[in-house]
Amino acid sequence: MLRAVIYARFSSQHQHQESIEAQIAECTAYCQRKGYMIVRTYADEALSGTSTAKRASYNSMLADARKGLFDVVIFHKIDRNARNEIDYFNFKRSILMMGLSYEYAGQQIDSSPEGQFMETVMVGQAAYYSRNLSKETKIKAIPFAKKSRFMGGKPPLGYRIVDKKYEIDEQEAVVIRDIFRLVLDGKSYAYILDLLNAAGYRTRHGRPFGKNSLHDILRNYKYCGTYIYNKTIKRPNGSRNSHGVISSEAIINKEAIPAIISPKDFERVQAMLDKRKNAPGQFKAKREYLLTGLVRCGLCSHTYVGHEKTIRGNKYRYYECSGAYSKGPKTKCKNAHLNADLLEDAVINTLLDNITQHDVDDILSDAAKMINNNTKVQEKKKILLAKRNGLQERMNNLYKILETTGSPDEYDIARLNDIKTELRAVDREISELQLLPELKITKEELMESWQEFVTTLKEKTDLTRVKSVLMRTTSVVVMPDELIITINVAGLLVPGTGIEPVRVSLPAGF
């Protein structure tokens, strides 16, 4: 008997505690039908599905998975797992690598190429829903932002909110003025932090000051009276870069709220921070290496890692075997260094070369059949629901007659049992139909999505997505004179289980 755990979650939008109870009830019934033994239930309340980073029960479930405490995890539907493609496929990869599995009580997804393709479609739908909801929420908030109204959460240290407007809290504002004054006096972060924490000052969240909290205060334009809404740019994985540039979609209202710091002093501090940031050796730019973790050395089996070096003022990216850093001169690996751009292009092109139009046509044809079948399923569900309502009405009418006439006879009991038997059969059919995914996408939209997917790979328009695709489909072994590239086309949802490894000779320049 397989050991199963149930994971349920509800977010704050249009959901409530009963939502978790309903999810658990359906997952429990599903486990009973499958003959699974439920060993634990996990639940996260009022948390968004766009990121798994702050979901305590979700992370606890993954920790227990690594301990081997269960065999399969049951979700109600895909959007209860994750609404972010990267988080979802990272979860999938981790679970499968641990020899475990996952299933959905409310959606039927199997391991066939067609089933895996539809899983990806539904993950995309969930991500689209989440992003569109965020977009609609922003649109509704714009009129309030234009008036510089407080938009919720906790106000910055030094302010209080009265009637949705910012007012200076003089008792807290003293701390903010001291911080800016100390920076203008040339004091280091370490000096300022020691001073603040020794004096017993705390952040808005009641914690001791640290570098991040200090940085956020010094970069907060509200302190000079400027109101900014939608300031930060959202990353593809759903997180926000609070230390980045201001979004082009931001609403900026100068002199809109009471200033604690003069605009002149605030800009002086920004200039000092920028100078510190751009000083040599202070902050090294992070470069994207698409093949991190995917390339292994054919000589020593160590992983290849990305590096950057400067030669005559020009920067070069390359991959190098980590075995080159082994201790002792005799054990250092001498395998080739590889130009990063050439290697990444070679792997992506090999991947694309093994996706034929025939494969794509087969997938889209199968998907179209599933979509058409889904329409029939929904129509049948409507008929069954109407039939169920009719049976319930007949049963209720019979109960009323029996209450009026007194004790039922054998004929009355037989009629009532017949209705109950038929009602149970209808409920069972409805329950089975509800396990099938409800698709809201056309074949044309699938084709457009596929073409956009291929374009993303070719032109590297979304590096995070490209890296996610490569992680699921590709592995590379580096030999002294050739690359051995293995493509798992099943990971790309192409019918089949894989292809023979592709051997690519290393030309000059690699």
Short mmCIF file of C-alpha atoms in Angstrom, two decimals:
data_model
loop_
_atom_site.label_atom_id
_atom_site.label_comp_id
_atom_site.label_asym_id
_atom_site.label_seq_id
_atom_site.Cartn_x
_atom_site.Cartn_y
_atom_site.Cartn_z
CA MET A 1 0.00 0.00 0.00
CA LEU A 2 1.42 3.38 -1.03
CA ARG A 3 1.93 6.00 1.69
CA ALA A 4 0.29 9.26 0.65
CA VAL A 5 0.35 12.80 1.97
CA ILE A 6 -2.14 15.54 1.11
CA TYR A 7 -1.19 19.16 0.45
CA ALA A 8 -3.84 21.91 0.45
CA ARG A 9 -3.59 25.68 0.17
CA PHE A 10 -5.85 28.69 -0.13
CA SER A 11 -4.86 32.23 -1.03
CA SER A 12 -6.47 35.38 0.25
CA GLN A 13 -8.39 36.09 -2.96
CA HIS A 14 -11.97 34.76 -3.01
CA GLN A 15 -11.07 31.81 -0.79
CA HIS A 16 -11.48 30.91 2.87
CA GLN A 17 -10.81 28.23 5.45
CA GLU A 18 -13.52 25.97 4.02
CA SER A 19 -11.55 25.86 0.78
CA ILE A 20 -8.81 23.87 2.51
CA GLU A 21 -11.38 21.55 4.08
CA ALA A 22 -12.97 20.91 0.69
CA GLN A 23 -9.58 20.20 -0.89
CA ILE A 24 -8.65 17.77 1.88
CA ALA A 25 -12.05 16.04 1.64
CA GLU A 26 -11.71 15.45 -2.11
CA CYS A 27 -8.07 14.35 -1.79
CA THR A 28 -9.06 11.95 1.02
CA ALA A 29 -11.82 10.43 -1.10
CA TYR A 30 -9.35 10.10 -3.97
CA CYS A 31 -6.85 8.24 -1.74
CA GLN A 32 -9.60 5.90 -0.58
CA ARG A 33 -10.52 5.08 -4.18
CA LYS A 34 -6.86 4.45 -5.04
CA GLY A 35 -6.20 2.40 -1.90
CA TYR A 36 -3.54 4.81 -0.55
CA MET A 37 -2.74 5.10 3.15
CA ILE A 38 -2.76 8.78 4.21
CA VAL A 39 0.15 9.41 6.59
CA ARG A 40 0.01 13.21 6.87
CA THR A 41 -1.78 16.34 5.68
CA TYR A 42 -0.06 19.69 5.02
CA ALA A 43 -1.86 23.02 4.63
CA ASP A 44 -0.79 26.61 3.96
CA GLU A 45 -3.36 29.34 4.58
CA ALA A 46 -3.76 32.71 2.85
CA LEU A 47 -0.54 32.32 0.87
CA SER A 48 -0.03 33.02 -2.81
CA GLY A 49 0.75 30.18 -5.21
CA THR A 50 3.11 32.33 -7.28
CA SER A 51 6.09 31.40 -5.15
CA THR A 52 6.85 28.44 -2.89
CA ALA A 53 9.62 30.23 -0.97
CA LYS A 54 7.46 31.36 1.97
CA ARG A 55 5.07 28.40 2.18
CA ALA A 56 6.11 26.71 5.42
CA SER A 57 3.98 23.56 5.11
CA TYR A 58 4.94 23.12 1.46
CA ASN A 59 8.63 23.25 2.34
CA SER A 60 8.01 20.93 5.29
CA MET A 61 6.40 18.47 2.86
CA LEU A 62 9.49 18.61 0.62
CA ALA A 63 11.74 18.08 3.65
CA ASP A 64 9.75 14.97 4.62
CA ALA A 65 9.99 13.77 1.01
CA ARG A 66 13.77 13.88 1.26
CA LYS A 67 13.50 11.77 4.43
CA GLY A 68 11.46 9.13 2.54
CA LEU A 69 8.42 9.48 4.81
CA PHE A 70 5.89 8.97 1.99
CA ASP A 71 5.55 7.67 -1.57
CA VAL A 72 3.10 10.02 -3.27
CA VAL A 73 1.82 13.55 -2.64
CA ILE A 74 -1.79 14.38 -3.53
CA PHE A 75 -2.95 17.88 -4.53
CA HIS A 76 -6.48 18.92 -5.39
CA LYS A 77 -5.47 20.68 -8.63
CA ILE A 78 -2.34 22.03 -10.29
CA ASP A 79 -2.86 25.61 -9.05
CA ARG A 80 -2.76 24.34 -5.45
CA ASN A 81 0.79 23.14 -6.15
CA ALA A 82 2.27 26.23 -7.80
CA ARG A 83 1.24 29.01 -10.18
CA ASN A 84 4.77 29.64 -11.34
CA GLU A 85 6.25 27.43 -14.05
CA ILE A 86 9.77 27.43 -12.61
CA ASP A 87 8.65 26.46 -9.10
CA TYR A 88 6.35 23.80 -10.52
CA PHE A 89 8.93 22.05 -12.67
CA ASN A 90 11.61 22.35 -9.98
CA PHE A 91 9.15 20.56 -7.66
CA LYS A 92 8.45 17.93 -10.30
CA ARG A 93 12.13 17.31 -10.96
CA SER A 94 12.93 17.03 -7.23
CA ILE A 95 10.07 14.63 -6.52
CA LEU A 96 10.84 12.36 -9.45
CA MET A 97 14.58 12.30 -8.68
CA MET A 98 13.70 11.11 -5.16
CA GLY A 99 11.75 8.20 -6.67
CA LEU A 100 8.43 9.65 -5.49
CA SER A 101 5.33 10.69 -7.42
CA TYR A 102 2.53 13.24 -7.29
CA GLU A 103 -1.13 13.10 -8.36
CA TYR A 104 -4.15 15.41 -8.54
CA ALA A 105 -7.53 14.48 -7.12
CA GLY A 106 -9.35 16.96 -9.34
CA GLN A 107 -7.37 16.54 -12.56
CA GLN A 108 -6.38 13.40 -14.41
CA ILE A 109 -2.77 13.63 -15.57
CA ASP A 110 -0.85 10.54 -16.63
CA SER A 111 2.74 9.91 -17.70
CA SER A 112 1.98 9.61 -21.42
CA PRO A 113 3.47 12.27 -23.74
CA GLU A 114 -0.03 13.66 -24.29
CA GLY A 115 -0.73 13.76 -20.57
CA GLN A 116 2.59 15.48 -19.88
CA PHE A 117 1.89 18.01 -22.62
CA MET A 118 -1.51 18.86 -21.14
CA GLU A 119 0.11 19.14 -17.71
CA THR A 120 2.41 21.84 -19.09
CA VAL A 121 -0.58 23.58 -20.71
CA MET A 122 -2.46 23.62 -17.40
CA VAL A 123 0.62 24.88 -15.53
CA GLY A 124 0.78 27.70 -18.08
CA GLN A 125 -2.93 28.40 -17.57
CA ALA A 126 -2.46 28.63 -13.80
CA ALA A 127 0.50 30.97 -14.24
CA TYR A 128 -1.48 33.10 -16.69
CA TYR A 129 -4.41 33.33 -14.26
CA SER A 130 -2.13 34.45 -11.44
CA ARG A 131 -0.35 37.07 -13.55
CA ASN A 132 -3.60 38.35 -15.05
CA LEU A 133 -5.14 38.64 -11.57
CA SER A 134 -2.11 40.66 -10.46
CA LYS A 135 -2.51 42.87 -13.53
CA GLU A 136 -6.22 43.45 -12.84
CA THR A 137 -5.49 44.24 -9.20
CA LYS A 138 -2.94 46.85 -10.27
CA ILE A 139 -5.42 48.42 -12.69
CA LYS A 140 -7.99 48.81 -9.90
CA ALA A 141 -5.34 50.30 -7.62
CA ILE A 142 -4.12 52.94 -10.09
CA PRO A 143 -6.78 55.62 -9.23
CA PHE A 144 -5.81 55.37 -5.54
CA ALA A 145 -2.09 55.41 -6.36
CA LYS A 146 -2.51 58.59 -8.42
CA LYS A 147 -3.87 60.22 -5.27
CA SER A 148 -0.87 58.94 -3.27
CA ARG A 149 -3.11 56.90 -1.00
CA PHE A 150 -1.77 54.19 1.31
CA MET A 151 -2.15 50.82 -0.46
CA GLY A 152 -1.95 48.45 2.50
CA GLY A 153 0.73 46.52 4.35
CA LYS A 154 2.91 48.27 6.90
CA PRO A 155 3.99 51.90 6.45
CA PRO A 156 7.74 52.63 6.47
CA LEU A 157 9.41 53.36 9.79
CA GLY A 158 8.83 57.05 10.58
CA TYR A 159 5.26 57.19 9.22
CA ARG A 160 1.79 56.38 10.47
CA ILE A 161 -1.39 56.14 8.41
CA VAL A 162 -4.44 58.32 9.09
CA ASP A 163 -7.43 58.06 6.73
CA LYS A 164 -5.29 56.29 4.10
CA LYS A 165 -2.80 59.18 4.14
CA TYR A 166 0.83 59.28 5.30
CA GLU A 167 1.68 61.33 8.40
CA ILE A 168 5.09 61.68 10.10
CA ASP A 169 5.52 59.83 13.38
CA GLU A 170 8.01 62.18 15.03
CA GLN A 171 9.15 59.61 17.59
CA GLU A 172 10.21 57.19 14.84
CA ALA A 173 11.32 59.89 12.40
CA VAL A 174 14.24 60.70 14.73
CA VAL A 175 15.79 57.32 13.86
CA ILE A 176 15.42 57.96 10.11
CA ARG A 177 17.03 61.41 10.35
CA ASP A 178 19.93 59.95 12.38
CA ILE A 179 20.54 57.23 9.77
CA PHE A 180 20.73 59.70 6.87
CA ARG A 181 22.88 62.11 8.90
CA LEU A 182 25.38 59.35 9.76
CA VAL A 183 25.65 58.29 6.10
CA LEU A 184 26.24 61.92 5.05
CA ASP A 185 28.96 62.09 7.71
CA GLY A 186 30.70 59.19 5.96
CA LYS A 187 30.01 56.52 8.59
CA SER A 188 30.10 52.89 7.49
CA TYR A 189 27.15 50.51 7.57
CA ALA A 190 28.81 48.55 10.38
CA TYR A 191 29.25 51.69 12.50
CA ILE A 192 25.63 52.78 11.96
CA LEU A 193 24.23 49.32 12.70
CA ASP A 194 26.22 49.01 15.92
CA LEU A 195 24.98 52.44 17.00
CA LEU A 196 21.31 51.74 16.21
CA ASN A 197 21.18 48.31 17.81
CA ALA A 198 23.16 49.39 20.90
CA ALA A 199 20.60 52.16 21.42
CA GLY A 200 17.80 49.59 21.28
CA TYR A 201 16.25 50.82 18.03
CA ARG A 202 14.25 48.26 16.02
CA THR A 203 12.94 47.99 12.47
CA ARG A 204 9.27 48.31 11.57
CA HIS A 205 8.97 44.54 12.10
CA GLY A 206 10.50 44.75 15.59
CA ARG A 207 13.82 43.17 14.66
CA PRO A 208 17.39 44.47 15.07
CA PHE A 209 18.70 46.50 12.14
CA GLY A 210 20.74 44.71 9.47
CA LYS A 211 22.36 45.71 6.18
CA ASN A 212 19.23 44.97 4.15
CA SER A 213 16.90 46.96 6.39
CA LEU A 214 19.37 49.86 6.41
CA HIS A 215 19.70 49.74 2.62
CA ASP A 216 15.90 49.72 2.17
CA ILE A 217 15.55 52.83 4.34
CA LEU A 218 18.27 54.72 2.50
CA ARG A 219 16.72 53.88 -0.89
CA ASN A 220 13.10 54.63 0.10
CA TYR A 221 11.92 57.72 -1.83
CA LYS A 222 9.01 58.25 0.55
CA TYR A 223 11.44 59.80 3.03
CA CYS A 224 11.99 62.74 0.68
CA GLY A 225 8.26 63.12 0.04
CA THR A 226 8.03 61.14 -3.24
CA TYR A 227 5.24 58.58 -3.51
CA ILE A 228 6.01 55.62 -5.82
CA TYR A 229 3.55 52.83 -6.66
CA ASN A 230 4.57 49.66 -8.54
CA LYS A 231 8.23 50.57 -8.13
CA THR A 232 9.93 47.21 -8.43
CA ILE A 233 10.22 44.94 -11.46
CA LYS A 234 8.82 41.46 -11.07
CA ARG A 235 11.16 38.62 -11.99
CA PRO A 236 9.97 35.64 -14.11
CA ASN A 237 9.83 33.43 -11.00
CA GLY A 238 7.42 35.82 -9.27
CA SER A 239 9.88 37.44 -6.87
CA ARG A 240 10.71 41.14 -6.88
CA ASN A 241 14.05 42.89 -7.12
CA SER A 242 13.71 45.51 -4.38
CA HIS A 243 17.28 46.71 -5.02
CA GLY A 244 16.81 47.21 -8.76
CA VAL A 245 15.87 50.10 -10.99
CA ILE A 246 12.46 51.72 -10.85
CA SER A 247 9.91 50.08 -13.14
CA SER A 248 8.86 51.99 -16.26
CA GLU A 249 5.24 51.34 -15.20
CA ALA A 250 5.66 53.00 -11.81
CA ILE A 251 3.44 55.90 -10.72
CA ILE A 252 5.67 58.64 -9.26
CA ASN A 253 4.21 61.62 -7.37
CA LYS A 254 6.76 64.12 -6.05
CA GLU A 255 6.02 66.20 -2.93
CA ALA A 256 2.98 64.01 -2.37
CA ILE A 257 3.61 62.96 1.24
CA PRO A 258 5.32 64.70 4.20
CA ALA A 259 9.12 64.54 3.83
CA ILE A 260 11.32 63.40 6.72
CA ILE A 261 14.53 64.04 4.75
CA SER A 262 15.05 67.00 2.43
CA PRO A 263 15.16 66.08 -1.29
CA LYS A 264 18.67 67.57 -1.50
CA ASP A 265 20.05 65.39 1.33
CA PHE A 266 18.23 62.33 -0.04
CA GLU A 267 19.84 62.75 -3.49
CA ARG A 268 23.26 63.27 -1.86
CA VAL A 269 22.85 59.92 -0.08
CA GLN A 270 21.77 58.23 -3.35
CA ALA A 271 24.92 59.51 -5.05
CA MET A 272 27.07 58.17 -2.20
CA LEU A 273 25.38 54.76 -2.38
CA ASP A 274 25.78 54.60 -6.15
CA LYS A 275 29.46 55.45 -5.88
CA ARG A 276 29.95 52.73 -3.28
CA LYS A 277 28.02 50.25 -5.43
CA ASN A 278 30.09 50.92 -8.54
CA ALA A 279 33.46 50.98 -6.79
CA PRO A 280 35.94 48.37 -8.13
CA GLY A 281 35.49 44.99 -6.48
CA GLN A 282 32.39 46.06 -4.56
CA PHE A 283 29.70 44.33 -6.55
CA LYS A 284 30.46 41.91 -9.35
CA ALA A 285 27.81 41.65 -12.04
CA LYS A 286 26.08 38.30 -12.05
CA ARG A 287 26.12 36.63 -15.45
CA GLU A 288 23.68 33.95 -16.52
CA TYR A 289 25.13 30.52 -17.25
CA LEU A 290 22.38 28.48 -18.88
CA LEU A 291 24.13 25.10 -18.52
CA THR A 292 25.02 25.25 -14.83
CA GLY A 293 24.63 21.74 -13.40
CA LEU A 294 24.05 20.14 -16.82
CA VAL A 295 27.62 19.69 -18.08
CA ARG A 296 29.94 16.98 -16.74
CA CYS A 297 33.53 16.15 -17.50
CA GLY A 298 34.05 12.88 -19.36
CA LEU A 299 37.50 12.45 -17.80
CA CYS A 300 36.95 13.03 -14.08
CA SER A 301 33.12 13.23 -13.80
CA HIS A 302 33.25 16.64 -12.11
CA THR A 303 30.68 19.30 -13.04
CA TYR A 304 31.58 22.12 -15.41
CA VAL A 305 31.04 25.60 -13.92
CA GLY A 306 30.74 29.04 -15.51
CA HIS A 307 33.44 31.68 -15.18
CA GLU A 308 34.27 35.10 -16.55
CA LYS A 309 37.69 36.61 -17.16
CA THR A 310 39.02 39.83 -18.69
CA ILE A 311 41.72 39.78 -21.38
CA ARG A 312 43.02 43.11 -22.70
CA GLY A 313 39.92 44.85 -21.42
CA ASN A 314 37.48 42.39 -23.02
CA LYS A 315 35.34 40.06 -20.91
CA TYR A 316 34.97 36.40 -21.85
CA ARG A 317 32.51 33.83 -20.47
CA TYR A 318 33.55 30.19 -20.42
CA TYR A 319 32.86 26.86 -18.75
CA GLU A 320 35.61 24.98 -16.92
CA CYS A 321 35.75 21.59 -15.22
CA SER A 322 35.56 22.03 -11.46
CA GLY A 323 38.09 19.18 -11.23
CA ALA A 324 40.70 21.72 -12.29
CA TYR A 325 40.54 23.04 -8.70
CA SER A 326 41.18 19.70 -6.99
CA LYS A 327 43.88 19.71 -4.34
CA GLY A 328 47.31 18.55 -5.44
CA PRO A 329 48.90 19.19 -8.87
CA LYS A 330 48.63 15.54 -9.95
CA THR A 331 44.85 15.38 -9.51
CA LYS A 332 43.89 18.53 -11.38
CA CYS A 333 41.75 17.83 -14.45
CA LYS A 334 43.17 19.04 -17.78
CA ASN A 335 39.97 18.79 -19.84
CA ALA A 336 39.12 21.64 -22.23
CA HIS A 337 37.76 25.05 -21.29
CA LEU A 338 34.70 25.86 -23.43
CA ASN A 339 33.50 29.21 -24.75
CA ALA A 340 30.17 29.77 -22.96
CA ASP A 341 28.26 31.33 -25.87
CA LEU A 342 29.37 28.65 -28.35
CA LEU A 343 28.60 25.80 -25.95
CA GLU A 344 25.14 27.13 -25.05
CA ASP A 345 24.28 27.68 -28.73
CA ALA A 346 25.48 24.18 -29.63
CA VAL A 347 23.27 22.57 -26.96
CA ILE A 348 20.18 24.66 -27.83
CA ASN A 349 20.60 24.01 -31.56
CA THR A 350 20.97 20.28 -30.94
CA LEU A 351 17.80 20.35 -28.89
CA LEU A 352 15.87 22.21 -31.60
CA ASP A 353 17.24 19.94 -34.34
CA ASN A 354 15.59 16.98 -32.62
CA ILE A 355 12.12 18.52 -32.51
CA THR A 356 10.60 17.66 -35.87
CA GLN A 357 7.44 19.17 -37.34
CA HIS A 358 5.99 15.67 -37.34
CA ASP A 359 6.42 15.55 -33.56
CA VAL A 360 4.71 18.93 -33.16
CA ASP A 361 1.82 17.93 -35.43
CA ASP A 362 1.29 14.72 -33.47
CA ILE A 363 1.19 16.58 -30.16
CA LEU A 364 -1.18 19.27 -31.39
CA SER A 365 -3.44 16.65 -32.99
CA ASP A 366 -3.62 14.67 -29.74
CA ALA A 367 -4.23 17.87 -27.80
CA ALA A 368 -7.07 18.83 -30.17
CA LYS A 369 -8.70 15.45 -29.59
CA MET A 370 -8.44 15.98 -25.83
CA ILE A 371 -9.96 19.46 -26.18
CA ASN A 372 -12.86 18.13 -28.27
CA ASN A 373 -13.36 15.30 -25.81
CA ASN A 374 -13.32 17.84 -22.99
CA THR A 375 -16.26 19.68 -24.63
CA LYS A 376 -18.24 16.45 -24.72
CA VAL A 377 -17.34 15.79 -21.08
CA GLN A 378 -18.65 19.20 -20.00
CA GLU A 379 -21.89 18.66 -21.93
CA LYS A 380 -22.34 15.24 -20.35
CA LYS A 381 -21.66 16.74 -16.92
CA LYS A 382 -24.45 19.30 -17.45
CA ILE A 383 -26.87 16.52 -18.42
CA LEU A 384 -25.91 14.46 -15.36
CA LEU A 385 -26.30 17.46 -13.04
CA ALA A 386 -29.79 18.11 -14.43
CA LYS A 387 -30.64 14.42 -14.00
CA ARG A 388 -29.32 14.54 -10.43
CA ASN A 389 -31.51 17.56 -9.62
CA GLY A 390 -34.54 15.71 -11.06
CA LEU A 391 -33.85 12.59 -8.96
CA GLN A 392 -33.40 14.65 -5.81
CA GLU A 393 -36.68 16.44 -6.49
CA ARG A 394 -38.48 13.11 -7.02
CA MET A 395 -36.99 11.74 -3.79
CA ASN A 396 -38.00 14.85 -1.82
CA ASN A 397 -41.56 14.66 -3.22
CA LEU A 398 -41.78 11.00 -2.24
CA TYR A 399 -40.62 11.85 1.29
CA LYS A 400 -43.35 14.49 1.54
CA ILE A 401 -46.00 11.98 0.43
CA LEU A 402 -44.80 9.42 2.95
CA GLU A 403 -44.86 12.02 5.74
CA THR A 404 -48.49 12.80 4.82
CA THR A 405 -49.78 9.23 4.37
CA GLY A 406 -47.96 7.70 7.32
CA SER A 407 -46.03 4.41 7.31
CA PRO A 408 -44.63 3.44 3.87
CA ASP A 409 -45.48 0.09 2.31
CA GLU A 410 -43.10 -2.25 0.42
CA TYR A 411 -43.90 -0.52 -2.89
CA ASP A 412 -43.00 2.92 -1.44
CA ILE A 413 -39.74 1.61 0.00
CA ALA A 414 -38.83 -0.06 -3.31
CA ARG A 415 -39.48 3.18 -5.24
CA LEU A 416 -37.34 5.12 -2.75
CA ASN A 417 -34.48 2.60 -2.97
CA ASP A 418 -34.60 2.68 -6.78
CA ILE A 419 -34.25 6.47 -6.76
CA LYS A 420 -31.38 6.32 -4.24
CA THR A 421 -29.57 3.66 -6.31
CA GLU A 422 -29.93 5.73 -9.48
CA LEU A 423 -28.83 8.89 -7.62
CA ARG A 424 -25.70 7.14 -6.33
CA ALA A 425 -24.86 5.98 -9.86
CA VAL A 426 -25.25 9.54 -11.20
CA ASP A 427 -23.09 10.95 -8.37
CA ARG A 428 -20.41 8.39 -9.20
CA GLU A 429 -20.42 9.40 -12.88
CA ILE A 430 -20.23 13.09 -11.98
CA SER A 431 -17.35 12.41 -9.59
CA GLU A 432 -15.41 10.53 -12.29
CA LEU A 433 -15.98 13.31 -14.83
CA GLN A 434 -14.74 15.92 -12.35
CA LEU A 435 -11.37 14.16 -12.28
CA LEU A 436 -10.83 15.09 -15.93
CA PRO A 437 -9.09 18.43 -16.59
CA GLU A 438 -11.30 21.28 -17.73
CA LEU A 439 -9.44 22.83 -20.67
CA LYS A 440 -10.02 26.37 -21.87
CA ILE A 441 -7.64 26.59 -24.81
CA THR A 442 -7.86 26.09 -28.57
CA LYS A 443 -5.56 24.22 -30.95
CA GLU A 444 -4.56 27.56 -32.49
CA GLU A 445 -3.54 28.87 -29.08
CA LEU A 446 -1.51 25.71 -28.49
CA MET A 447 0.29 26.18 -31.82
CA GLU A 448 1.01 29.82 -30.98
CA SER A 449 2.32 28.79 -27.57
CA TRP A 450 4.57 26.14 -29.14
CA GLN A 451 5.98 28.58 -31.69
CA GLU A 452 6.63 31.13 -28.95
CA PHE A 453 8.38 28.39 -26.97
CA VAL A 454 10.71 27.57 -29.89
CA THR A 455 11.42 31.29 -30.47
CA THR A 456 12.34 31.67 -26.80
CA LEU A 457 14.92 28.91 -27.16
CA LYS A 458 16.37 30.20 -30.42
CA GLU A 459 16.63 33.86 -29.45
CA LYS A 460 17.08 33.40 -25.67
CA THR A 461 14.39 36.00 -25.01
CA ASP A 462 13.69 34.60 -21.54
CA LEU A 463 16.86 33.18 -20.01
CA THR A 464 15.07 31.84 -16.94
CA ARG A 465 12.66 29.86 -19.11
CA VAL A 466 15.44 28.63 -21.40
CA LYS A 467 17.38 27.40 -18.39
CA SER A 468 14.28 25.65 -17.04
CA VAL A 469 13.76 23.84 -20.38
CA LEU A 470 17.41 22.77 -20.56
CA MET A 471 17.29 21.47 -16.98
CA ARG A 472 14.38 19.16 -17.91
CA THR A 473 15.69 17.92 -21.22
CA THR A 474 19.44 18.06 -21.61
CA SER A 475 22.70 16.70 -20.29
CA VAL A 476 26.21 17.19 -21.70
CA VAL A 477 29.42 15.23 -21.29
CA VAL A 478 32.67 16.94 -22.35
CA MET A 479 35.40 14.79 -23.88
CA PRO A 480 38.79 16.19 -24.98
CA ASP A 481 37.70 16.41 -28.62
CA GLU A 482 33.91 16.19 -28.62
CA LEU A 483 30.65 16.87 -26.77
CA ILE A 484 28.19 14.08 -26.04
CA ILE A 485 24.78 15.76 -25.81
CA THR A 486 21.83 13.69 -24.57
CA ILE A 487 18.36 15.06 -25.24
CA ASN A 488 15.42 13.66 -23.27
CA VAL A 489 12.68 14.54 -25.75
CA ALA A 490 10.06 13.19 -23.37
CA GLY A 491 10.97 16.14 -21.18
CA LEU A 492 9.96 18.36 -24.10
CA LEU A 493 6.67 16.47 -24.32
CA VAL A 494 7.60 15.01 -27.71
CA PRO A 495 6.28 11.43 -28.21
CA GLY A 496 8.98 8.88 -27.48
CA THR A 497 11.36 8.11 -24.65
CA GLY A 498 14.49 9.80 -25.86
CA ILE A 499 17.08 9.76 -28.61
CA GLU A 500 20.53 8.40 -29.01
CA PRO A 501 23.21 10.75 -27.64
CA VAL A 502 24.36 13.31 -30.19
CA ARG A 503 28.11 13.67 -30.66
CA VAL A 504 29.37 17.14 -31.58
CA SER A 505 33.02 17.66 -32.50
CA LEU A 506 34.81 20.52 -30.78
CA PRO A 507 35.89 22.96 -33.50
CA ALA A 508 38.44 25.69 -33.09
CA GLY A 509 37.16 28.49 -30.93
CA PHE A 510 35.41 26.31 -28.39
#
